[in-house]
CSV table of C-alpha atoms in Angstrom, one decimal:
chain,number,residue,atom,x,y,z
S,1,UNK,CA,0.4,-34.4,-13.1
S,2,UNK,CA,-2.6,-33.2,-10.9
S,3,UNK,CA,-0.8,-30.6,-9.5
S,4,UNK,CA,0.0,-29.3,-13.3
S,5,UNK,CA,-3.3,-29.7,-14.5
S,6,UNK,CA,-4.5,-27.8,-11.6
S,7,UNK,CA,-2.1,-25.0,-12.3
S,8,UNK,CA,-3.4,-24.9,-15.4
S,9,UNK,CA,-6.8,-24.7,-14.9
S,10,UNK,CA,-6.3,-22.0,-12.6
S,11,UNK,CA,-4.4,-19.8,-15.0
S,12,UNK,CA,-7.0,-20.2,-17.2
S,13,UNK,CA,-9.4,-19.3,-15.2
S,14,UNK,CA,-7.7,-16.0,-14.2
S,15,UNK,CA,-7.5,-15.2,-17.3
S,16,UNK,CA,-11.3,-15.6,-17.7
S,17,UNK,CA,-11.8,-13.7,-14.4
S,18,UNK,CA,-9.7,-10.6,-15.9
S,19,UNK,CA,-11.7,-10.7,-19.1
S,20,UNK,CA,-15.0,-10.8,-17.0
S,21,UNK,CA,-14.0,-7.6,-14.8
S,22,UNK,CA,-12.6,-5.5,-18.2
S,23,UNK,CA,-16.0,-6.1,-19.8
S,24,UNK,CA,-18.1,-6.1,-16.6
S,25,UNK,CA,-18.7,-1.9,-17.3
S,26,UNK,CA,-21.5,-3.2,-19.6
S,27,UNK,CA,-23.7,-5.6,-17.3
S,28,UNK,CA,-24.7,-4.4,-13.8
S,29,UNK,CA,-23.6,-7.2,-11.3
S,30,UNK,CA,-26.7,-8.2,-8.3
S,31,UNK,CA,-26.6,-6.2,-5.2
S,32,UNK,CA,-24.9,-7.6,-2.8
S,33,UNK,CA,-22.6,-6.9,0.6
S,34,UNK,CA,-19.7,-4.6,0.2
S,35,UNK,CA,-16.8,-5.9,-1.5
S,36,UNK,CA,-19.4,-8.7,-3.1
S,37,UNK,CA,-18.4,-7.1,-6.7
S,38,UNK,CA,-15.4,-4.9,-8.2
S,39,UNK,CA,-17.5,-2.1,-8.5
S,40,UNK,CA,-18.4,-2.0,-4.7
S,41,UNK,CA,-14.9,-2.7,-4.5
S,42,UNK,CA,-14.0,0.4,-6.3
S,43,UNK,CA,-16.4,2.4,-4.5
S,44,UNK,CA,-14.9,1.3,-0.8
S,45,UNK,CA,-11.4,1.9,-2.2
S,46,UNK,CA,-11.9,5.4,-3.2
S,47,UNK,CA,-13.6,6.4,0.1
S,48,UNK,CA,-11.3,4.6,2.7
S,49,UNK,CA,-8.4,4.0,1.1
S,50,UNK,CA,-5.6,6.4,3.0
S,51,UNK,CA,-3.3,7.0,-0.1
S,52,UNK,CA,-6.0,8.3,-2.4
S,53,UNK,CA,-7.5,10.5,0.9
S,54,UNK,CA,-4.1,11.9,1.0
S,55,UNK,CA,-3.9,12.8,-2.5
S,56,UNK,CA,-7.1,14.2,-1.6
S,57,UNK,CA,-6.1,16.5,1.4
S,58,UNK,CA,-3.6,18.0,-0.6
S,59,UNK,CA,-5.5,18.9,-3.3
S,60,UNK,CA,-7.6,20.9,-0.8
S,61,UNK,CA,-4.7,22.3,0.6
S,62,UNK,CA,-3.3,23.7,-2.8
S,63,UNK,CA,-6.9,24.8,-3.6
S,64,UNK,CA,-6.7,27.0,-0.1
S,65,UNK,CA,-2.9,27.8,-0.7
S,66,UNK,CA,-4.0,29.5,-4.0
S,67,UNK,CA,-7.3,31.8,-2.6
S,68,UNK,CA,-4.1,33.4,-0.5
S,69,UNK,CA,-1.5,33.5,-3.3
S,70,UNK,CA,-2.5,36.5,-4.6
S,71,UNK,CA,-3.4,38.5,-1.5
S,72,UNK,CA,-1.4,42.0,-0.3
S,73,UNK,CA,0.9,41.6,3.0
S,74,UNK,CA,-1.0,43.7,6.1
S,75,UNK,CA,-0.1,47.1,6.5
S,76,UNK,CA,2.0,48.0,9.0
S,77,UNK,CA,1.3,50.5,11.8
S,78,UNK,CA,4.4,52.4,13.0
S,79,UNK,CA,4.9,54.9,15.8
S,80,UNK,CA,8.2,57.1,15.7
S,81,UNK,CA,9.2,59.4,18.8
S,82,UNK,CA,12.4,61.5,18.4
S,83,UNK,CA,14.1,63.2,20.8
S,84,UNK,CA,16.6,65.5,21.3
S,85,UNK,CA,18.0,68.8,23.0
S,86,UNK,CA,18.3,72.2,20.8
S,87,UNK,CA,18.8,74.7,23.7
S,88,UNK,CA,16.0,72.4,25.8
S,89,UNK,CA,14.3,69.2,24.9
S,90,UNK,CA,12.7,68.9,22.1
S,91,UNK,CA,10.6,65.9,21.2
S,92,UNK,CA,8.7,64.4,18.0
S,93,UNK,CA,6.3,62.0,17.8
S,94,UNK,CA,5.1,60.3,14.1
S,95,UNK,CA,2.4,57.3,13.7
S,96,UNK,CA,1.9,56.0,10.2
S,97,UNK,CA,0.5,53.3,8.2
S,98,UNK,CA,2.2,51.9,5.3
S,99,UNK,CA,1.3,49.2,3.0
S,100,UNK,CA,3.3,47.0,0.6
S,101,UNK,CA,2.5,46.5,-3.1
S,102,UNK,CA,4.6,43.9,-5.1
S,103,UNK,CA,5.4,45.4,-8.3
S,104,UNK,CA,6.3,43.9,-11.9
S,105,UNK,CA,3.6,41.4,-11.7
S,106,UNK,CA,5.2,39.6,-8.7
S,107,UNK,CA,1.6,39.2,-7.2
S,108,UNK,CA,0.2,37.2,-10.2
S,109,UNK,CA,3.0,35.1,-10.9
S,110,UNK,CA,2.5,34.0,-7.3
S,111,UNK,CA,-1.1,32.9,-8.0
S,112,UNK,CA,-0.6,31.5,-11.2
S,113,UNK,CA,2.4,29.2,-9.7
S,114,UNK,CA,-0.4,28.2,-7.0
S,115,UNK,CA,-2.6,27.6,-9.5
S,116,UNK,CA,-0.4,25.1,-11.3
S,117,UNK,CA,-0.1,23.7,-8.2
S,118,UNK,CA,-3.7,23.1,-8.0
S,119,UNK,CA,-3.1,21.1,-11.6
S,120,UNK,CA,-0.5,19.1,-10.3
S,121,UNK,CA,-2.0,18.1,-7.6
S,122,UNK,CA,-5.1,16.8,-8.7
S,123,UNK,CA,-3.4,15.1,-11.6
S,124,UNK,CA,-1.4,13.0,-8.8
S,125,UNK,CA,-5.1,12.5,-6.8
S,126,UNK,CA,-6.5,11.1,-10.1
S,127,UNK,CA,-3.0,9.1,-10.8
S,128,UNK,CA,-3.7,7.6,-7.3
S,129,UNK,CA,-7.2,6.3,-7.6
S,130,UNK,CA,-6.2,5.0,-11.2
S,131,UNK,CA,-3.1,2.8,-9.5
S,132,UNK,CA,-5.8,1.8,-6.8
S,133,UNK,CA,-8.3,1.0,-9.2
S,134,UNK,CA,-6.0,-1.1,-10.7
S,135,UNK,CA,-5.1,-3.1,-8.1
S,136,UNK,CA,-7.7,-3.7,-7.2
S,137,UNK,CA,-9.3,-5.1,-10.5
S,138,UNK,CA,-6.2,-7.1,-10.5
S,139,UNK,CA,-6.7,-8.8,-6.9
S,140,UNK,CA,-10.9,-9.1,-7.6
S,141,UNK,CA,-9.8,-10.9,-10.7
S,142,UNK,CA,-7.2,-13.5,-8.2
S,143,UNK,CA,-9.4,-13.8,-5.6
S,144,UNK,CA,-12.3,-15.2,-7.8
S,145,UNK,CA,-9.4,-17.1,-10.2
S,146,UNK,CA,-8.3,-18.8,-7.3
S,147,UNK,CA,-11.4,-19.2,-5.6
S,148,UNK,CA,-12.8,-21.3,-8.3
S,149,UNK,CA,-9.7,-23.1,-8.9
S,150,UNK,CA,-10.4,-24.5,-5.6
S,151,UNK,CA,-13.5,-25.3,-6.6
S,152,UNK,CA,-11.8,-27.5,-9.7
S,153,UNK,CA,-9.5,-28.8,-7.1
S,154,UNK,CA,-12.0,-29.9,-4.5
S,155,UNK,CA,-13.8,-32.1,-7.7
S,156,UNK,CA,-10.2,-33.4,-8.8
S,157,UNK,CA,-9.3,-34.3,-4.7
S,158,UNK,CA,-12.9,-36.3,-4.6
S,159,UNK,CA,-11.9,-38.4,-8.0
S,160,UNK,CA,-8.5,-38.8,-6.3
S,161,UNK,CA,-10.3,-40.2,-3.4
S,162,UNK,CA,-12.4,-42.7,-5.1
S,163,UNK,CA,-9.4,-43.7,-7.2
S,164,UNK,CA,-7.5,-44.8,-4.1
S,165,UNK,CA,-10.3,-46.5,-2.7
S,166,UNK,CA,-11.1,-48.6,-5.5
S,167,UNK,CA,-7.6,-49.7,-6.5
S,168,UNK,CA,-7.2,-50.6,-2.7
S,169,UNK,CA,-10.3,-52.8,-3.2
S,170,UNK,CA,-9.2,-54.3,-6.2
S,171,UNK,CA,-5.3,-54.9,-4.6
S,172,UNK,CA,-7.3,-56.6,-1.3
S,173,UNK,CA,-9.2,-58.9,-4.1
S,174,UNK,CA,-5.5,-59.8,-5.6
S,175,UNK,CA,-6.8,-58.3,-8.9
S,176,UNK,CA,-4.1,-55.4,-8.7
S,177,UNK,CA,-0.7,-54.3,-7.7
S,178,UNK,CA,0.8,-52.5,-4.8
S,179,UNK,CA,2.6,-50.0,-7.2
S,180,UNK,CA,-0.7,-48.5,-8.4
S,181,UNK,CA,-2.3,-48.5,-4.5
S,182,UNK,CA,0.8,-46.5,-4.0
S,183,UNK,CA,0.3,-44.2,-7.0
S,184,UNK,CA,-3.7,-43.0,-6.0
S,185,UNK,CA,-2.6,-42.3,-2.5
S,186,UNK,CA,0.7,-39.8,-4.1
S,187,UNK,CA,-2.1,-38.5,-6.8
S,188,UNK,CA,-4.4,-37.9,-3.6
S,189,UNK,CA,-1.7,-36.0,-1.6
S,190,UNK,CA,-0.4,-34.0,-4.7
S,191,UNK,CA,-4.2,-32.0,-4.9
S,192,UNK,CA,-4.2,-31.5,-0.5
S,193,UNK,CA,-1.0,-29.7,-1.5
S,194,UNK,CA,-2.3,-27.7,-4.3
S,195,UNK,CA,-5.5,-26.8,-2.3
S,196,UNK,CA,-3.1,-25.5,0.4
S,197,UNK,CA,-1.3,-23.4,-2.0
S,198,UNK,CA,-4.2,-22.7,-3.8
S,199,UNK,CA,-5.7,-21.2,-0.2
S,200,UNK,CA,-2.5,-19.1,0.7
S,201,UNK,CA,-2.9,-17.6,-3.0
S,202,UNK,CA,-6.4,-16.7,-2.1
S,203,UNK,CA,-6.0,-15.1,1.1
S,204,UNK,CA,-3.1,-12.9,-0.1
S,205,UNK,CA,-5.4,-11.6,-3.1
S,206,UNK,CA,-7.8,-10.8,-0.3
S,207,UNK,CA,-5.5,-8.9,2.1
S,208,UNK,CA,-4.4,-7.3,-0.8
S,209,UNK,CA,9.1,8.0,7.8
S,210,UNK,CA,6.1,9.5,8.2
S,211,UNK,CA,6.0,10.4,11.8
S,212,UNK,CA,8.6,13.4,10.7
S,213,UNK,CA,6.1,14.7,7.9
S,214,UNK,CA,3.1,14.4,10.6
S,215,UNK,CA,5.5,16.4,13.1
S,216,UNK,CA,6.6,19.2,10.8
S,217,UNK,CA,2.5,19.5,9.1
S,218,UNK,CA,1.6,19.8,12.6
S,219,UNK,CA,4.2,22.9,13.1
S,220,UNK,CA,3.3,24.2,10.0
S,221,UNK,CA,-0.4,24.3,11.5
S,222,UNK,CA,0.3,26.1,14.4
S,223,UNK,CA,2.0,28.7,12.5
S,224,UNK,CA,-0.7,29.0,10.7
S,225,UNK,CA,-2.9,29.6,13.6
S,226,UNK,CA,-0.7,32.3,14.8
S,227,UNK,CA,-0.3,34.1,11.4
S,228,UNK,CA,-4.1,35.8,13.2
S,229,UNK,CA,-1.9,37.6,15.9
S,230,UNK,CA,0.0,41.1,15.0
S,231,UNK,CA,3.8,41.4,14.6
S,232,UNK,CA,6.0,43.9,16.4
S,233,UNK,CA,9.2,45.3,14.9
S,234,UNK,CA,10.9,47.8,17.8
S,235,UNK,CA,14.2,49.6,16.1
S,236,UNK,CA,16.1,52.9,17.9
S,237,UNK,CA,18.9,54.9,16.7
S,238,UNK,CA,20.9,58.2,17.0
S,239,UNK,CA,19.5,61.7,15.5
S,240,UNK,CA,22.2,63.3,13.9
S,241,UNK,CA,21.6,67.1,13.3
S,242,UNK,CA,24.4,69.9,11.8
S,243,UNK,CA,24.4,72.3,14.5
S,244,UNK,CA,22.4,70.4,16.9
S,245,UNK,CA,23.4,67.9,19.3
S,246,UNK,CA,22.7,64.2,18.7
S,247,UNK,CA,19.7,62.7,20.0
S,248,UNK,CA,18.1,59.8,19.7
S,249,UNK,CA,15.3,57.8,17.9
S,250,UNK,CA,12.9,55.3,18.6
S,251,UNK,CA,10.2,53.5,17.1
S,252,UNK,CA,7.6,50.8,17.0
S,253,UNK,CA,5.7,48.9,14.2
S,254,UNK,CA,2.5,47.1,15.2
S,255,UNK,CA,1.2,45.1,12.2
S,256,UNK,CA,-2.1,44.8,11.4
S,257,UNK,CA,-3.5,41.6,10.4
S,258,UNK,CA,-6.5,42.7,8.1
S,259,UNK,CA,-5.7,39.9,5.7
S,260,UNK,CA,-8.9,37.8,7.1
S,261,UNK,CA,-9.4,35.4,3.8
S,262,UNK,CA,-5.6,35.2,3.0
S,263,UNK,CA,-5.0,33.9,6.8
S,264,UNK,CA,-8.0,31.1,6.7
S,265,UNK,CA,-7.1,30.1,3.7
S,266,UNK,CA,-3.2,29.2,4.9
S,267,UNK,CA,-4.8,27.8,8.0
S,268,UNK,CA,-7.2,25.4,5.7
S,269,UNK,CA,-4.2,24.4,3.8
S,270,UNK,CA,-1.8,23.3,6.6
S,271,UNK,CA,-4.8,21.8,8.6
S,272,UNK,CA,-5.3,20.1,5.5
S,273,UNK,CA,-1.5,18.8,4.7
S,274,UNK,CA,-1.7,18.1,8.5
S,275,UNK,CA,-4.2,15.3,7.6
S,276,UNK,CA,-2.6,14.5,4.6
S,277,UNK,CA,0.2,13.3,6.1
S,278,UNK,CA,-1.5,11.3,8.8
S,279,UNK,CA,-3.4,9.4,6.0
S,280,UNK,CA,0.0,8.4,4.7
S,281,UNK,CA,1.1,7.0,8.2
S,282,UNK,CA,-2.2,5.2,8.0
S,283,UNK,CA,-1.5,3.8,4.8
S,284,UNK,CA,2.1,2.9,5.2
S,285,UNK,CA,0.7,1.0,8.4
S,286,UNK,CA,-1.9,-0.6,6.5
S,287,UNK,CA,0.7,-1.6,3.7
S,288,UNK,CA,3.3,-3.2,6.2
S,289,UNK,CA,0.3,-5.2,7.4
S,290,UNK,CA,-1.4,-6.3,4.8
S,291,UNK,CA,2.5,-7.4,3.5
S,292,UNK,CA,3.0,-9.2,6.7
S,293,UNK,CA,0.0,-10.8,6.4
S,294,UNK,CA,0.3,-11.9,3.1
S,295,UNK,CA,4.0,-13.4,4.1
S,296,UNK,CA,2.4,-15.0,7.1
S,297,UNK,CA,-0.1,-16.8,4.5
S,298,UNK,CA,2.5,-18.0,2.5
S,299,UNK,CA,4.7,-19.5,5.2
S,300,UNK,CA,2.1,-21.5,6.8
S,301,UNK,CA,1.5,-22.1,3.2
S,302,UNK,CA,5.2,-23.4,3.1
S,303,UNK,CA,5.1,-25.5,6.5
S,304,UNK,CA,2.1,-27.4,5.5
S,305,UNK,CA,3.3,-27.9,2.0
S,306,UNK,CA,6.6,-29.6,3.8
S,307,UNK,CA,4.8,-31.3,6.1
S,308,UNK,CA,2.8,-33.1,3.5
S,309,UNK,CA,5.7,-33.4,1.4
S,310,UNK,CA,7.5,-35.2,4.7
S,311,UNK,CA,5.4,-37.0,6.2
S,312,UNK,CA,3.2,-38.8,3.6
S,313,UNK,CA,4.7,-37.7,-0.4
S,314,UNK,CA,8.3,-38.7,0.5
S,315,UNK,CA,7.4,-41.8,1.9
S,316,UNK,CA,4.7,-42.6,-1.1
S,317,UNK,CA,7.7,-42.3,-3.8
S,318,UNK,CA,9.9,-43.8,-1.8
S,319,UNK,CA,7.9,-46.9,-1.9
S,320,UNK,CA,6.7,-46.6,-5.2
S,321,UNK,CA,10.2,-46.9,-6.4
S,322,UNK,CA,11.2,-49.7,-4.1
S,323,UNK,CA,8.6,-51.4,-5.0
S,324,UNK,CA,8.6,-51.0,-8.7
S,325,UNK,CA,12.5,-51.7,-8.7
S,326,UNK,CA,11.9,-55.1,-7.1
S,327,UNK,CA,9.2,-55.7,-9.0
S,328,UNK,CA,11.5,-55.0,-12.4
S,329,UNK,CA,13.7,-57.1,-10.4
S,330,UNK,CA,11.6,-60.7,-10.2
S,331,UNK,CA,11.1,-60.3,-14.1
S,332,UNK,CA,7.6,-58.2,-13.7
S,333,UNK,CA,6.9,-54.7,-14.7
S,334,UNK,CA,9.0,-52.7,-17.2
S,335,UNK,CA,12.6,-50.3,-17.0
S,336,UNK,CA,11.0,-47.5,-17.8
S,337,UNK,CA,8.6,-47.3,-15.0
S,338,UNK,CA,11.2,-47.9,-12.4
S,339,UNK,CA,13.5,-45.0,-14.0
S,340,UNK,CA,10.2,-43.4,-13.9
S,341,UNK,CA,9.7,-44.2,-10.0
S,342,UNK,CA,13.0,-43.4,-9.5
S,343,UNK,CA,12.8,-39.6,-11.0
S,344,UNK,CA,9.6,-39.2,-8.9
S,345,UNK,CA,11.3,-40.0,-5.6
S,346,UNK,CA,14.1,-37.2,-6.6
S,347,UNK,CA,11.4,-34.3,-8.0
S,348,UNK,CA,9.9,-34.5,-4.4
S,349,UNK,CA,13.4,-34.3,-3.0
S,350,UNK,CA,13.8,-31.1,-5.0
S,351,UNK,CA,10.5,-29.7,-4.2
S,352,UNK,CA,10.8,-30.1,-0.6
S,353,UNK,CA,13.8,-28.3,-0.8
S,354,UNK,CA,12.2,-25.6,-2.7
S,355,UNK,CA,9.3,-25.5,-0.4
S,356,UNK,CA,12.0,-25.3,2.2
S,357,UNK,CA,13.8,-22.0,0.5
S,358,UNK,CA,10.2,-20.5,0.3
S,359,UNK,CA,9.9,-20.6,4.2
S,360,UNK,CA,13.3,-19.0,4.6
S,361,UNK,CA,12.2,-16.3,2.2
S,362,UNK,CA,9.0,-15.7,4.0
S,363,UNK,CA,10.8,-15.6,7.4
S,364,UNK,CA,13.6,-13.0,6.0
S,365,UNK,CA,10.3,-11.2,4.8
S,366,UNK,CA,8.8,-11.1,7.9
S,367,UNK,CA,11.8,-10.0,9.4
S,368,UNK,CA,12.3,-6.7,7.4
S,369,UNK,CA,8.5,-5.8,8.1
S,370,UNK,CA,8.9,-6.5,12.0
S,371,UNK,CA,12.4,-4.8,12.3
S,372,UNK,CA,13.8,-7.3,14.1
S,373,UNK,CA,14.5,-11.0,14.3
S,374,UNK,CA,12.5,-14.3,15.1
């Protein structure tokens, strides 16, 4: 029953807490440390949090992709020396510049797709801060649920306590029977095991491939870099003349990499994806630890919750229902509370073996997070 009521009162009070934080835009909470209030909360989350830095990063580097969307190619320098023999050697030499221009628009629909680009990727920044703002609400709104349910808890464990002790007084005075001794020490165990639970639901509200990505940004980089040093293109190839013999051609193109605001701005970008990508390793390392964490709550949640259940619940209901069925059986007490001892001592059998599937889960859990087994 305790354990129900408890339940209770702590889903009530998370629904409280959830009210409090939707409505909380209107009243300023009292300064306090960081993390003290969901708006400090929100604040820390938005300036450390490495998903929403990410989405960040590449925002930047879609902003910088765009500034060189639009920009011409560098011009190319080429030198061209022919030679051949026409009744004695005869040589040419040509050096020209030539420059690309895209035609049919090509150059703007490059800039407006990088503009859209742009679009996108703030819309996924500002989709990442609203999931993290979220989540965070939602695990404020546990922690302080759960926090105060404790608090209920700790006032229901000291009524508990005083129960047991008086009817122990009143069963040393012969004024009382064994059977309800028995029943204030199993009401007294059932709220330890709720404030256990209630503890590992706390502290996982408050913990609340990438290498390849990192590797290839990092390339992407260093290209980058080099995009500042010229190209050379080297080509040859026979002169056919009528009436002439055949001689031969060969040139060099040296390009010239003028582009100045088109290359920083491709350098900002990768640098920027380059850091993008090392916030997600960060944050995929910060998710599989605050998961394992979290687990690692729950199962020492789970082996205390059994051992309690062993060591002192188990035995409690199985004297309960001895002693009420002998009781029954001398002509005192009444069937139904021996059918009622009797269900008792099997709904702890069942919940230890529940409690006992929960550690297995937690283990598997564990496991996968680890890569590897215990």
């Amino acid at each position: 029953m305790a354990t129900r009521r408890n339940r209770d009162a702590a889903g009530r009070l998370l629904l409280a807490a959830a009210a409090l934080i939707v409505s909380s835009g209107a009243a300023r909470a009292a300064e306090g440390p960081p993390g003290a209030t969901v708006e400090s909360l929100l604040a820390l989350g938005e300036r450390l949090n490495p998903a929403v830095r990410a989405a960040g990063l590449d925002t930047t580097a879609a902003a910088a992709q765009a500034e060189a969307a639009g920009a011409l190619d560098d011009p190319v320098l080429t030198e061209n020396y022919q030679n051949y023999h026409s009744g004695g050697l005869f040589s040419m030499n040509f050096i020209t510049i030539s420059q690309t221009f895209p035609l049919w628009g090509k150059r703007d629909l490059r800039h407006r797709a990088a503009l859209s680009e742009v679009d996108a990727a703030r819309g996924r920044e500002r989709a990442a801060q609203d999931e993290l703002d979220a989540q965070i609400k939602i695990a404020f709104a546990r922690y302080y649920a759960f926090t105060r349910a404790l608090v209920v808890n700790r006032q229901i464990q000291t009524l508990a306590r005083k129960m047991r002790q008086a009817t122990m007084v009143r069963y040393g005075q012969g004024d009382g029977a064994q059977s309800g001794v028995i029943q204030a020490q199993e009401e007294e165990t059932n709220t330890v095991i709720e404030a256990s639970r209630l503890e590992a639901e706390r502290e996982s509200a408050a913990v609340h491939a990438n290498s390849a990505a990192i590797d290839e940004a990092e390339s992407r980089r260093r290209l980058a870099e080099r995009a500042w040093y010229p190209d050379v293109t080297v080509g040859g190839g026979p002169v056919v003349q009528t009436n002439a013999p055949t001689g031969f051609s060969a040139m060099v193109s040296l390009s010239i990499p003028v582009q100045f605001g088109a290359k920083r701005a491709d350098e900002d970008a990768q640098t920027a994806r380059l850091d993008a990508a090392e916030r997600r390793r960060d944050g995929t390392m910060a998710t599989i630890q605050a998961a394992l964490a979290e687990a690692l709550a729950r199962l020492k949640a789970a082996r205390d919750v059994e051992s309690l259940l062993r060591r002192q619940r188990m035995p409690q209901a199985d004297a309960l229902s001895r002693t009420t069925l002998a009781s029954y059986s001398q002509g005192h007490g009444d069937l139904a509370a021996a059918i009622a001892a009797e269900h008792q001592m099997h709904d702890t059998e069942l919940e230890l073996l529940r409690t006992e599937t929960d550690e297995q889960t937690e283990l598997a859990t564990i496991e996968r997070l680890i890569g590897g087994d215990l």
